[in-house]
Amino acid sequence: MDKGQSEKYQQALQLMAEEKWLDSAVILEDLINESPNDDVNRHLVRALYEAKQYQRAFVYFVEQPLAFTETYSEACLGVQLMLHNQSYMAARQFIVELPTAWQGPLRRDVSEAEMAADQKYRVTIQTLLRSFYHLGDCSLSEQQERLSEAQQLPLNDYLTGAQFLLRDPFTHELIKASIIDTLRQATVNKELTLQWIDKQDYQINPSQLQAIDDLPVVKELRQELNRRLGSKNPTQFQLASQELQLQLMLLYPLIEEKVTSPGEWIDYLIDKISGKKEDKKNPVGPLQDTLTEIIDDLSEKH
């Protein structure tokens, strides 16, 4: 900040100390546009929250949620703000990234808010659940929109819809993977049935899953790709990396089960990206070809 901005910042802090929340927020909103930083963002969200401007506060919070993970007080503010905006699933996803000691009390806050919402907003929740439940009837873009809206469902309702959608052959594979990852972040400890790309059913317990980036096989795949192409052919490396990321998203949560040989997987991927004739004896070929069809279909629709 320059001198003038620092003076405005101190003025805003003084107004907050006097509990003149909206006056402070006006100054802080100007500052956040001129000189964005975490401290200004945190104070702006606090000022708007105290002024009961929950929707405006939420807009600034979601731009930098990690700025609210340094102290328990900041984390509480973030969770309470999400609850005021009926973002129950987002609150649970936020909590799982916090220190373990904070998680229990904050999850209780979410559960209590969900129980209250079940009474107060039951008609709205049922309408939202009905839309979520029939997500598979829509185009991918509409499925993505309805999935985003479903973040406002309490966990039990979200789970009700998710259990159906994971078995629905018309739910897009990316949507299924996203639902499972959301349930993982919400630490849902329940056996769920997933109808996967191969039309077979698999039993999945979200609480026992790891995030994609944490899986050892994913790290091996990326290291192998980098070793093979990283410095040798940056253009092909970028294309192959993008393709691999989409493949991993489609394979989730069965990446470890389906990718048993990272070397063979990368062999086939590089051959395809470089325009070489793929080795038909490579056992990963059929699955990669299926993934390619799905990815190409995505490209055509966008």
PDB file of C-alpha atoms in Angstrom:
ATOM      1  CA  MET A   1       0.000   0.000   0.000  1.00  0.00           C
ATOM      2  CA  ASP A   2       1.071   3.573  -0.583  1.00  0.00           C
ATOM      3  CA  LYS A   3       0.746   6.228   2.125  1.00  0.00           C
ATOM      4  CA  GLY A   4      -2.760   7.258   1.136  1.00  0.00           C
ATOM      5  CA  GLN A   5      -3.987   3.647   1.076  1.00  0.00           C
ATOM      6  CA  SER A   6      -2.406   2.964   4.475  1.00  0.00           C
ATOM      7  CA  GLU A   7      -4.246   5.949   5.928  1.00  0.00           C
ATOM      8  CA  LYS A   8      -7.542   4.669   4.515  1.00  0.00           C
ATOM      9  CA  TYR A   9      -6.798   1.219   5.944  1.00  0.00           C
ATOM     10  CA  GLN A  10      -6.199   2.629   9.418  1.00  0.00           C
ATOM     11  CA  GLN A  11      -9.376   4.686   9.120  1.00  0.00           C
ATOM     12  CA  ALA A  12     -11.317   1.538   8.241  1.00  0.00           C
ATOM     13  CA  LEU A  13      -9.861  -0.322  11.238  1.00  0.00           C
ATOM     14  CA  GLN A  14     -10.850   2.552  13.519  1.00  0.00           C
ATOM     15  CA  LEU A  15     -14.402   2.442  12.169  1.00  0.00           C
ATOM     16  CA  MET A  16     -14.500  -1.291  12.838  1.00  0.00           C
ATOM     17  CA  ALA A  17     -13.341  -0.669  16.408  1.00  0.00           C
ATOM     18  CA  GLU A  18     -16.292   1.740  16.736  1.00  0.00           C
ATOM     19  CA  GLU A  19     -18.552  -0.964  15.218  1.00  0.00           C
ATOM     20  CA  LYS A  20     -19.367   1.223  12.243  1.00  0.00           C
ATOM     21  CA  TRP A  21     -19.309  -1.831  10.026  1.00  0.00           C
ATOM     22  CA  LEU A  22     -20.818  -0.511   6.804  1.00  0.00           C
ATOM     23  CA  ASP A  23     -18.733   2.676   6.846  1.00  0.00           C
ATOM     24  CA  SER A  24     -15.642   0.549   7.277  1.00  0.00           C
ATOM     25  CA  ALA A  25     -16.727  -1.836   4.506  1.00  0.00           C
ATOM     26  CA  VAL A  26     -17.089   1.005   1.999  1.00  0.00           C
ATOM     27  CA  ILE A  27     -13.458   2.007   2.537  1.00  0.00           C
ATOM     28  CA  LEU A  28     -12.216  -1.576   2.527  1.00  0.00           C
ATOM     29  CA  GLU A  29     -14.050  -2.377  -0.704  1.00  0.00           C
ATOM     30  CA  ASP A  30     -12.231   0.510  -2.387  1.00  0.00           C
ATOM     31  CA  LEU A  31      -8.923  -0.743  -0.987  1.00  0.00           C
ATOM     32  CA  ILE A  32      -9.448  -4.333  -2.064  1.00  0.00           C
ATOM     33  CA  ASN A  33      -9.908  -3.131  -5.635  1.00  0.00           C
ATOM     34  CA  GLU A  34      -6.833  -0.891  -5.484  1.00  0.00           C
ATOM     35  CA  SER A  35      -4.472  -3.109  -3.466  1.00  0.00           C
ATOM     36  CA  PRO A  36      -5.770  -6.628  -2.871  1.00  0.00           C
ATOM     37  CA  ASN A  37      -4.226  -8.544   0.032  1.00  0.00           C
ATOM     38  CA  ASP A  38      -5.297 -11.089   2.623  1.00  0.00           C
ATOM     39  CA  ASP A  39      -5.490  -8.653   5.554  1.00  0.00           C
ATOM     40  CA  VAL A  40      -7.791  -6.253   3.707  1.00  0.00           C
ATOM     41  CA  ASN A  41      -9.887  -9.174   2.503  1.00  0.00           C
ATOM     42  CA  ARG A  42     -10.276 -10.613   6.016  1.00  0.00           C
ATOM     43  CA  HIS A  43     -11.287  -7.275   7.512  1.00  0.00           C
ATOM     44  CA  LEU A  44     -13.708  -6.562   4.663  1.00  0.00           C
ATOM     45  CA  VAL A  45     -15.404  -9.928   5.096  1.00  0.00           C
ATOM     46  CA  ARG A  46     -15.610  -9.367   8.859  1.00  0.00           C
ATOM     47  CA  ALA A  47     -17.090  -5.877   8.421  1.00  0.00           C
ATOM     48  CA  LEU A  48     -19.723  -7.075   5.939  1.00  0.00           C
ATOM     49  CA  TYR A  49     -20.536 -10.085   8.118  1.00  0.00           C
ATOM     50  CA  GLU A  50     -21.064  -7.937  11.207  1.00  0.00           C
ATOM     51  CA  ALA A  51     -23.232  -5.629   9.104  1.00  0.00           C
ATOM     52  CA  LYS A  52     -25.310  -8.706   8.194  1.00  0.00           C
ATOM     53  CA  GLN A  53     -24.386  -8.276   4.531  1.00  0.00           C
ATOM     54  CA  TYR A  54     -23.886 -12.012   4.213  1.00  0.00           C
ATOM     55  CA  GLN A  55     -24.130 -12.364   0.447  1.00  0.00           C
ATOM     56  CA  ARG A  56     -21.684  -9.538  -0.223  1.00  0.00           C
ATOM     57  CA  ALA A  57     -19.297 -10.946   2.381  1.00  0.00           C
ATOM     58  CA  PHE A  58     -19.545 -14.387   0.785  1.00  0.00           C
ATOM     59  CA  VAL A  59     -18.464 -13.021  -2.607  1.00  0.00           C
ATOM     60  CA  TYR A  60     -15.190 -11.772  -1.112  1.00  0.00           C
ATOM     61  CA  PHE A  61     -14.708 -14.865   1.054  1.00  0.00           C
ATOM     62  CA  VAL A  62     -14.861 -17.335  -1.854  1.00  0.00           C
ATOM     63  CA  GLU A  63     -12.178 -15.370  -3.712  1.00  0.00           C
ATOM     64  CA  GLN A  64      -9.603 -16.243  -1.023  1.00  0.00           C
ATOM     65  CA  PRO A  65     -10.940 -18.875   1.397  1.00  0.00           C
ATOM     66  CA  LEU A  66      -7.424 -19.932   2.390  1.00  0.00           C
ATOM     67  CA  ALA A  67      -6.966 -16.493   3.956  1.00  0.00           C
ATOM     68  CA  PHE A  68      -9.378 -17.672   6.651  1.00  0.00           C
ATOM     69  CA  THR A  69      -7.480 -20.767   7.758  1.00  0.00           C
ATOM     70  CA  GLU A  70      -4.727 -19.222   9.872  1.00  0.00           C
ATOM     71  CA  THR A  71      -6.637 -18.875  13.154  1.00  0.00           C
ATOM     72  CA  TYR A  72      -9.639 -20.625  14.687  1.00  0.00           C
ATOM     73  CA  SER A  73     -11.511 -17.315  14.855  1.00  0.00           C
ATOM     74  CA  GLU A  74     -11.044 -16.731  11.127  1.00  0.00           C
ATOM     75  CA  ALA A  75     -12.104 -20.288  10.352  1.00  0.00           C
ATOM     76  CA  CYS A  76     -15.247 -19.831  12.463  1.00  0.00           C
ATOM     77  CA  LEU A  77     -16.063 -16.691  10.518  1.00  0.00           C
ATOM     78  CA  GLY A  78     -15.668 -18.546   7.225  1.00  0.00           C
ATOM     79  CA  VAL A  79     -17.898 -21.411   8.331  1.00  0.00           C
ATOM     80  CA  GLN A  80     -20.583 -19.145   9.774  1.00  0.00           C
ATOM     81  CA  LEU A  81     -20.593 -17.101   6.579  1.00  0.00           C
ATOM     82  CA  MET A  82     -21.093 -20.220   4.463  1.00  0.00           C
ATOM     83  CA  LEU A  83     -23.920 -21.344   6.733  1.00  0.00           C
ATOM     84  CA  HIS A  84     -25.648 -17.959   6.402  1.00  0.00           C
ATOM     85  CA  ASN A  85     -25.483 -18.535   2.642  1.00  0.00           C
ATOM     86  CA  GLN A  86     -26.830 -22.104   2.940  1.00  0.00           C
ATOM     87  CA  SER A  87     -23.561 -23.518   1.557  1.00  0.00           C
ATOM     88  CA  TYR A  88     -23.524 -26.576   3.791  1.00  0.00           C
ATOM     89  CA  MET A  89     -21.454 -28.892   1.609  1.00  0.00           C
ATOM     90  CA  ALA A  90     -18.922 -26.139   0.896  1.00  0.00           C
ATOM     91  CA  ALA A  91     -18.594 -25.587   4.648  1.00  0.00           C
ATOM     92  CA  ARG A  92     -17.825 -29.275   5.174  1.00  0.00           C
ATOM     93  CA  GLN A  93     -15.240 -29.196   2.385  1.00  0.00           C
ATOM     94  CA  PHE A  94     -13.647 -26.119   3.959  1.00  0.00           C
ATOM     95  CA  ILE A  95     -13.479 -27.732   7.404  1.00  0.00           C
ATOM     96  CA  VAL A  96     -11.628 -30.846   6.264  1.00  0.00           C
ATOM     97  CA  GLU A  97      -8.617 -28.698   5.286  1.00  0.00           C
ATOM     98  CA  LEU A  98      -8.360 -27.147   8.775  1.00  0.00           C
ATOM     99  CA  PRO A  99      -6.316 -28.408  11.754  1.00  0.00           C
ATOM    100  CA  THR A 100      -7.880 -31.544  13.237  1.00  0.00           C
ATOM    101  CA  ALA A 101      -8.503 -29.917  16.623  1.00  0.00           C
ATOM    102  CA  TRP A 102     -10.808 -27.339  15.021  1.00  0.00           C
ATOM    103  CA  GLN A 103     -12.865 -29.728  12.946  1.00  0.00           C
ATOM    104  CA  GLY A 104     -15.139 -31.296  15.578  1.00  0.00           C
ATOM    105  CA  PRO A 105     -16.692 -28.055  16.914  1.00  0.00           C
ATOM    106  CA  LEU A 106     -17.078 -26.601  13.423  1.00  0.00           C
ATOM    107  CA  ARG A 107     -18.755 -29.763  12.099  1.00  0.00           C
ATOM    108  CA  ARG A 108     -21.200 -29.560  15.014  1.00  0.00           C
ATOM    109  CA  ASP A 109     -22.000 -25.999  13.967  1.00  0.00           C
ATOM    110  CA  VAL A 110     -22.731 -27.231  10.437  1.00  0.00           C
ATOM    111  CA  SER A 111     -24.896 -30.116  11.676  1.00  0.00           C
ATOM    112  CA  GLU A 112     -26.917 -27.780  13.888  1.00  0.00           C
ATOM    113  CA  ALA A 113     -27.400 -25.350  11.005  1.00  0.00           C
ATOM    114  CA  GLU A 114     -28.495 -28.211   8.737  1.00  0.00           C
ATOM    115  CA  MET A 115     -31.086 -29.377  11.286  1.00  0.00           C
ATOM    116  CA  ALA A 116     -32.442 -25.853  11.591  1.00  0.00           C
ATOM    117  CA  ALA A 117     -32.551 -25.495   7.805  1.00  0.00           C
ATOM    118  CA  ASP A 118     -34.428 -28.783   7.516  1.00  0.00           C
ATOM    119  CA  GLN A 119     -37.257 -27.178   9.443  1.00  0.00           C
ATOM    120  CA  LYS A 120     -37.052 -23.650   8.074  1.00  0.00           C
ATOM    121  CA  TYR A 121     -36.293 -24.296   4.404  1.00  0.00           C
ATOM    122  CA  ARG A 122     -37.752 -27.775   3.827  1.00  0.00           C
ATOM    123  CA  VAL A 123     -39.732 -26.787   0.716  1.00  0.00           C
ATOM    124  CA  THR A 124     -36.698 -25.076  -0.835  1.00  0.00           C
ATOM    125  CA  ILE A 125     -34.466 -28.040   0.024  1.00  0.00           C
ATOM    126  CA  GLN A 126     -36.914 -30.501  -1.538  1.00  0.00           C
ATOM    127  CA  THR A 127     -37.019 -28.438  -4.728  1.00  0.00           C
ATOM    128  CA  LEU A 128     -33.215 -28.295  -4.856  1.00  0.00           C
ATOM    129  CA  LEU A 129     -32.943 -32.023  -4.151  1.00  0.00           C
ATOM    130  CA  ARG A 130     -35.427 -32.825  -6.916  1.00  0.00           C
ATOM    131  CA  SER A 131     -33.317 -30.800  -9.363  1.00  0.00           C
ATOM    132  CA  PHE A 132     -30.136 -32.550  -8.175  1.00  0.00           C
ATOM    133  CA  TYR A 133     -31.775 -35.978  -8.317  1.00  0.00           C
ATOM    134  CA  HIS A 134     -32.676 -35.560 -11.998  1.00  0.00           C
ATOM    135  CA  LEU A 135     -29.321 -34.086 -12.981  1.00  0.00           C
ATOM    136  CA  GLY A 136     -28.629 -36.976 -15.366  1.00  0.00           C
ATOM    137  CA  ASP A 137     -31.480 -35.862 -17.629  1.00  0.00           C
ATOM    138  CA  CYS A 138     -29.539 -32.752 -18.672  1.00  0.00           C
ATOM    139  CA  SER A 139     -26.588 -31.712 -20.820  1.00  0.00           C
ATOM    140  CA  LEU A 140     -23.143 -31.665 -19.201  1.00  0.00           C
ATOM    141  CA  SER A 141     -23.217 -27.887 -18.720  1.00  0.00           C
ATOM    142  CA  GLU A 142     -26.595 -28.132 -16.987  1.00  0.00           C
ATOM    143  CA  GLN A 143     -25.329 -31.044 -14.897  1.00  0.00           C
ATOM    144  CA  GLN A 144     -22.412 -28.898 -13.761  1.00  0.00           C
ATOM    145  CA  GLU A 145     -24.759 -26.051 -12.885  1.00  0.00           C
ATOM    146  CA  ARG A 146     -27.069 -28.297 -10.865  1.00  0.00           C
ATOM    147  CA  LEU A 147     -24.083 -29.870  -9.132  1.00  0.00           C
ATOM    148  CA  SER A 148     -22.944 -26.410  -8.046  1.00  0.00           C
ATOM    149  CA  GLU A 149     -26.423 -25.560  -6.760  1.00  0.00           C
ATOM    150  CA  ALA A 150     -26.471 -28.810  -4.765  1.00  0.00           C
ATOM    151  CA  GLN A 151     -23.721 -27.375  -2.524  1.00  0.00           C
ATOM    152  CA  GLN A 152     -26.627 -25.707  -0.723  1.00  0.00           C
ATOM    153  CA  LEU A 153     -28.105 -29.063   0.298  1.00  0.00           C
ATOM    154  CA  PRO A 154     -27.596 -30.395   3.833  1.00  0.00           C
ATOM    155  CA  LEU A 155     -25.345 -33.452   3.875  1.00  0.00           C
ATOM    156  CA  ASN A 156     -28.122 -36.050   4.303  1.00  0.00           C
ATOM    157  CA  ASP A 157     -30.046 -34.641   1.341  1.00  0.00           C
ATOM    158  CA  TYR A 158     -26.903 -34.354  -0.788  1.00  0.00           C
ATOM    159  CA  LEU A 159     -26.109 -37.975   0.024  1.00  0.00           C
ATOM    160  CA  THR A 160     -29.628 -39.067  -0.932  1.00  0.00           C
ATOM    161  CA  GLY A 161     -29.202 -37.523  -4.376  1.00  0.00           C
ATOM    162  CA  ALA A 162     -25.606 -38.681  -4.743  1.00  0.00           C
ATOM    163  CA  GLN A 163     -26.464 -42.340  -4.094  1.00  0.00           C
ATOM    164  CA  PHE A 164     -28.883 -42.283  -7.014  1.00  0.00           C
ATOM    165  CA  LEU A 165     -26.666 -40.279  -9.357  1.00  0.00           C
ATOM    166  CA  LEU A 166     -23.627 -42.513  -8.856  1.00  0.00           C
ATOM    167  CA  ARG A 167     -25.679 -45.429 -10.189  1.00  0.00           C
ATOM    168  CA  ASP A 168     -27.371 -43.422 -12.946  1.00  0.00           C
ATOM    169  CA  PRO A 169     -25.871 -44.301 -16.376  1.00  0.00           C
ATOM    170  CA  PHE A 170     -26.823 -40.827 -17.648  1.00  0.00           C
ATOM    171  CA  THR A 171     -24.790 -38.926 -15.063  1.00  0.00           C
ATOM    172  CA  HIS A 172     -21.569 -37.795 -16.755  1.00  0.00           C
ATOM    173  CA  GLU A 173     -18.374 -39.471 -15.566  1.00  0.00           C
ATOM    174  CA  LEU A 174     -16.838 -36.126 -14.546  1.00  0.00           C
ATOM    175  CA  ILE A 175     -19.894 -35.320 -12.456  1.00  0.00           C
ATOM    176  CA  LYS A 176     -19.722 -38.691 -10.699  1.00  0.00           C
ATOM    177  CA  ALA A 177     -16.039 -38.152  -9.912  1.00  0.00           C
ATOM    178  CA  SER A 178     -16.796 -34.676  -8.564  1.00  0.00           C
ATOM    179  CA  ILE A 179     -19.615 -35.994  -6.368  1.00  0.00           C
ATOM    180  CA  ILE A 180     -17.347 -38.669  -4.912  1.00  0.00           C
ATOM    181  CA  ASP A 181     -14.608 -36.131  -4.222  1.00  0.00           C
ATOM    182  CA  THR A 182     -17.120 -33.862  -2.477  1.00  0.00           C
ATOM    183  CA  LEU A 183     -18.227 -36.787  -0.298  1.00  0.00           C
ATOM    184  CA  ARG A 184     -14.565 -37.570   0.399  1.00  0.00           C
ATOM    185  CA  GLN A 185     -14.001 -34.040   1.602  1.00  0.00           C
ATOM    186  CA  ALA A 186     -17.146 -34.305   3.724  1.00  0.00           C
ATOM    187  CA  THR A 187     -15.626 -37.507   5.243  1.00  0.00           C
ATOM    188  CA  VAL A 188     -18.724 -39.571   4.458  1.00  0.00           C
ATOM    189  CA  ASN A 189     -18.148 -43.038   5.912  1.00  0.00           C
ATOM    190  CA  LYS A 190     -20.594 -45.132   3.910  1.00  0.00           C
ATOM    191  CA  GLU A 191     -20.399 -47.818   1.230  1.00  0.00           C
ATOM    192  CA  LEU A 192     -21.773 -46.411  -2.029  1.00  0.00           C
ATOM    193  CA  THR A 193     -22.361 -48.099  -5.366  1.00  0.00           C
ATOM    194  CA  LEU A 194     -20.719 -46.471  -8.376  1.00  0.00           C
ATOM    195  CA  GLN A 195     -21.571 -47.465 -11.939  1.00  0.00           C
ATOM    196  CA  TRP A 196     -18.285 -46.664 -13.648  1.00  0.00           C
ATOM    197  CA  ILE A 197     -17.177 -46.070 -17.237  1.00  0.00           C
ATOM    198  CA  ASP A 198     -17.085 -49.810 -17.955  1.00  0.00           C
ATOM    199  CA  LYS A 199     -20.768 -50.123 -16.877  1.00  0.00           C
ATOM    200  CA  GLN A 200     -19.699 -52.261 -13.928  1.00  0.00           C
ATOM    201  CA  ASP A 201     -20.665 -51.546 -10.314  1.00  0.00           C
ATOM    202  CA  TYR A 202     -17.991 -50.775  -7.718  1.00  0.00           C
ATOM    203  CA  GLN A 203     -18.303 -50.295  -3.963  1.00  0.00           C
ATOM    204  CA  ILE A 204     -16.780 -47.009  -2.813  1.00  0.00           C
ATOM    205  CA  ASN A 205     -16.327 -45.574   0.694  1.00  0.00           C
ATOM    206  CA  PRO A 206     -15.518 -41.854   0.289  1.00  0.00           C
ATOM    207  CA  SER A 207     -13.930 -41.524   3.737  1.00  0.00           C
ATOM    208  CA  GLN A 208     -11.264 -44.062   2.738  1.00  0.00           C
ATOM    209  CA  LEU A 209     -10.246 -42.279  -0.445  1.00  0.00           C
ATOM    210  CA  GLN A 210      -7.338 -39.922  -1.071  1.00  0.00           C
ATOM    211  CA  ALA A 211      -7.341 -36.799  -3.199  1.00  0.00           C
ATOM    212  CA  ILE A 212      -6.080 -37.333  -6.748  1.00  0.00           C
ATOM    213  CA  ASP A 213      -2.855 -35.393  -6.175  1.00  0.00           C
ATOM    214  CA  ASP A 214      -2.039 -37.426  -3.049  1.00  0.00           C
ATOM    215  CA  LEU A 215      -2.125 -40.823  -4.765  1.00  0.00           C
ATOM    216  CA  PRO A 216       1.362 -42.397  -5.191  1.00  0.00           C
ATOM    217  CA  VAL A 217       0.460 -43.738  -8.643  1.00  0.00           C
ATOM    218  CA  VAL A 218      -0.482 -40.226  -9.801  1.00  0.00           C
ATOM    219  CA  LYS A 219       2.880 -38.914  -8.641  1.00  0.00           C
ATOM    220  CA  GLU A 220       4.570 -41.765 -10.529  1.00  0.00           C
ATOM    221  CA  LEU A 221       2.630 -40.973 -13.698  1.00  0.00           C
ATOM    222  CA  ARG A 222       3.575 -37.313 -13.591  1.00  0.00           C
ATOM    223  CA  GLN A 223       7.219 -38.044 -12.791  1.00  0.00           C
ATOM    224  CA  GLU A 224       7.426 -40.520 -15.664  1.00  0.00           C
ATOM    225  CA  LEU A 225       5.822 -38.071 -18.077  1.00  0.00           C
ATOM    226  CA  ASN A 226       8.172 -35.316 -16.970  1.00  0.00           C
ATOM    227  CA  ARG A 227      11.188 -37.626 -17.327  1.00  0.00           C
ATOM    228  CA  ARG A 228      10.165 -38.637 -20.825  1.00  0.00           C
ATOM    229  CA  LEU A 229       9.072 -35.275 -22.244  1.00  0.00           C
ATOM    230  CA  GLY A 230       9.630 -32.472 -19.743  1.00  0.00           C
ATOM    231  CA  SER A 231      12.834 -30.974 -21.134  1.00  0.00           C
ATOM    232  CA  LYS A 232      12.891 -32.839 -24.439  1.00  0.00           C
ATOM    233  CA  ASN A 233       9.635 -31.688 -25.986  1.00  0.00           C
ATOM    234  CA  PRO A 234       7.858 -28.980 -23.957  1.00  0.00           C
ATOM    235  CA  THR A 235       4.953 -28.690 -26.427  1.00  0.00           C
ATOM    236  CA  GLN A 236       4.146 -32.396 -26.337  1.00  0.00           C
ATOM    237  CA  PHE A 237       4.694 -32.390 -22.580  1.00  0.00           C
ATOM    238  CA  GLN A 238       2.041 -29.711 -22.119  1.00  0.00           C
ATOM    239  CA  LEU A 239      -0.452 -31.531 -24.353  1.00  0.00           C
ATOM    240  CA  ALA A 240       0.210 -34.860 -22.651  1.00  0.00           C
ATOM    241  CA  SER A 241      -0.076 -33.281 -19.181  1.00  0.00           C
ATOM    242  CA  GLN A 242      -3.459 -31.805 -20.038  1.00  0.00           C
ATOM    243  CA  GLU A 243      -4.651 -35.127 -21.435  1.00  0.00           C
ATOM    244  CA  LEU A 244      -3.365 -37.002 -18.388  1.00  0.00           C
ATOM    245  CA  GLN A 245      -5.160 -34.630 -16.009  1.00  0.00           C
ATOM    246  CA  LEU A 246      -8.474 -35.232 -17.787  1.00  0.00           C
ATOM    247  CA  GLN A 247      -7.838 -38.970 -17.749  1.00  0.00           C
ATOM    248  CA  LEU A 248      -7.215 -38.894 -14.002  1.00  0.00           C
ATOM    249  CA  MET A 249     -10.407 -36.950 -13.380  1.00  0.00           C
ATOM    250  CA  LEU A 250     -12.369 -39.524 -15.372  1.00  0.00           C
ATOM    251  CA  LEU A 251     -10.644 -42.491 -13.715  1.00  0.00           C
ATOM    252  CA  TYR A 252     -11.251 -41.247 -10.165  1.00  0.00           C
ATOM    253  CA  PRO A 253     -11.806 -42.926  -7.717  1.00  0.00           C
ATOM    254  CA  LEU A 254     -10.454 -46.078  -9.421  1.00  0.00           C
ATOM    255  CA  ILE A 255      -7.092 -44.691 -10.537  1.00  0.00           C
ATOM    256  CA  GLU A 256      -5.009 -47.103  -8.468  1.00  0.00           C
ATOM    257  CA  GLU A 257      -7.087 -50.071  -9.559  1.00  0.00           C
ATOM    258  CA  LYS A 258      -7.015 -49.228 -13.259  1.00  0.00           C
ATOM    259  CA  VAL A 259      -3.477 -47.839 -13.661  1.00  0.00           C
ATOM    260  CA  THR A 260      -1.285 -50.715 -12.520  1.00  0.00           C
ATOM    261  CA  SER A 261       1.698 -49.855 -14.717  1.00  0.00           C
ATOM    262  CA  PRO A 262       2.482 -46.109 -14.918  1.00  0.00           C
ATOM    263  CA  GLY A 263       5.202 -46.784 -17.494  1.00  0.00           C
ATOM    264  CA  GLU A 264       2.854 -48.550 -19.913  1.00  0.00           C
ATOM    265  CA  TRP A 265       0.230 -45.875 -19.367  1.00  0.00           C
ATOM    266  CA  ILE A 266       2.650 -43.096 -20.281  1.00  0.00           C
ATOM    267  CA  ASP A 267       3.994 -45.100 -23.240  1.00  0.00           C
ATOM    268  CA  TYR A 268       0.540 -45.287 -24.780  1.00  0.00           C
ATOM    269  CA  LEU A 269      -0.277 -41.663 -23.969  1.00  0.00           C
ATOM    270  CA  ILE A 270       2.928 -40.338 -25.572  1.00  0.00           C
ATOM    271  CA  ASP A 271       2.437 -42.446 -28.691  1.00  0.00           C
ATOM    272  CA  LYS A 272      -1.054 -41.007 -29.070  1.00  0.00           C
ATOM    273  CA  ILE A 273       0.005 -37.395 -28.457  1.00  0.00           C
ATOM    274  CA  SER A 274       2.969 -37.656 -30.835  1.00  0.00           C
ATOM    275  CA  GLY A 275       0.861 -39.204 -33.585  1.00  0.00           C
ATOM    276  CA  LYS A 276       2.640 -42.534 -33.532  1.00  0.00           C
ATOM    277  CA  LYS A 277       0.744 -45.749 -34.077  1.00  0.00           C
ATOM    278  CA  GLU A 278      -0.154 -46.982 -30.615  1.00  0.00           C
ATOM    279  CA  ASP A 279       1.093 -50.399 -29.534  1.00  0.00           C
ATOM    280  CA  LYS A 280      -2.001 -52.593 -29.768  1.00  0.00           C
ATOM    281  CA  LYS A 281      -0.352 -55.094 -27.436  1.00  0.00           C
ATOM    282  CA  ASN A 282      -0.213 -52.487 -24.669  1.00  0.00           C
ATOM    283  CA  PRO A 283      -2.855 -53.636 -22.123  1.00  0.00           C
ATOM    284  CA  VAL A 284      -3.857 -50.067 -21.235  1.00  0.00           C
ATOM    285  CA  GLY A 285      -4.931 -49.367 -24.827  1.00  0.00           C
ATOM    286  CA  PRO A 286      -8.664 -50.231 -24.593  1.00  0.00           C
ATOM    287  CA  LEU A 287      -9.223 -48.131 -21.472  1.00  0.00           C
ATOM    288  CA  GLN A 288      -7.223 -45.171 -22.774  1.00  0.00           C
ATOM    289  CA  ASP A 289      -9.151 -45.328 -26.056  1.00  0.00           C
ATOM    290  CA  THR A 290     -12.414 -45.188 -24.099  1.00  0.00           C
ATOM    291  CA  LEU A 291     -11.167 -42.194 -22.144  1.00  0.00           C
ATOM    292  CA  THR A 292     -10.097 -40.504 -25.384  1.00  0.00           C
ATOM    293  CA  GLU A 293     -13.607 -40.890 -26.800  1.00  0.00           C
ATOM    294  CA  ILE A 294     -15.073 -39.217 -23.702  1.00  0.00           C
ATOM    295  CA  ILE A 295     -12.498 -36.406 -23.791  1.00  0.00           C
ATOM    296  CA  ASP A 296     -12.997 -35.823 -27.513  1.00  0.00           C
ATOM    297  CA  ASP A 297     -16.743 -35.658 -26.919  1.00  0.00           C
ATOM    298  CA  LEU A 298     -16.139 -33.004 -24.261  1.00  0.00           C
ATOM    299  CA  SER A 299     -14.096 -30.958 -26.739  1.00  0.00           C
ATOM    300  CA  GLU A 300     -16.816 -31.139 -29.358  1.00  0.00           C
ATOM    301  CA  LYS A 301     -19.437 -29.883 -26.898  1.00  0.00           C
ATOM    302  CA  HIS A 302     -17.311 -26.949 -25.811  1.00  0.00           C
TER     303      HIS A 302
END
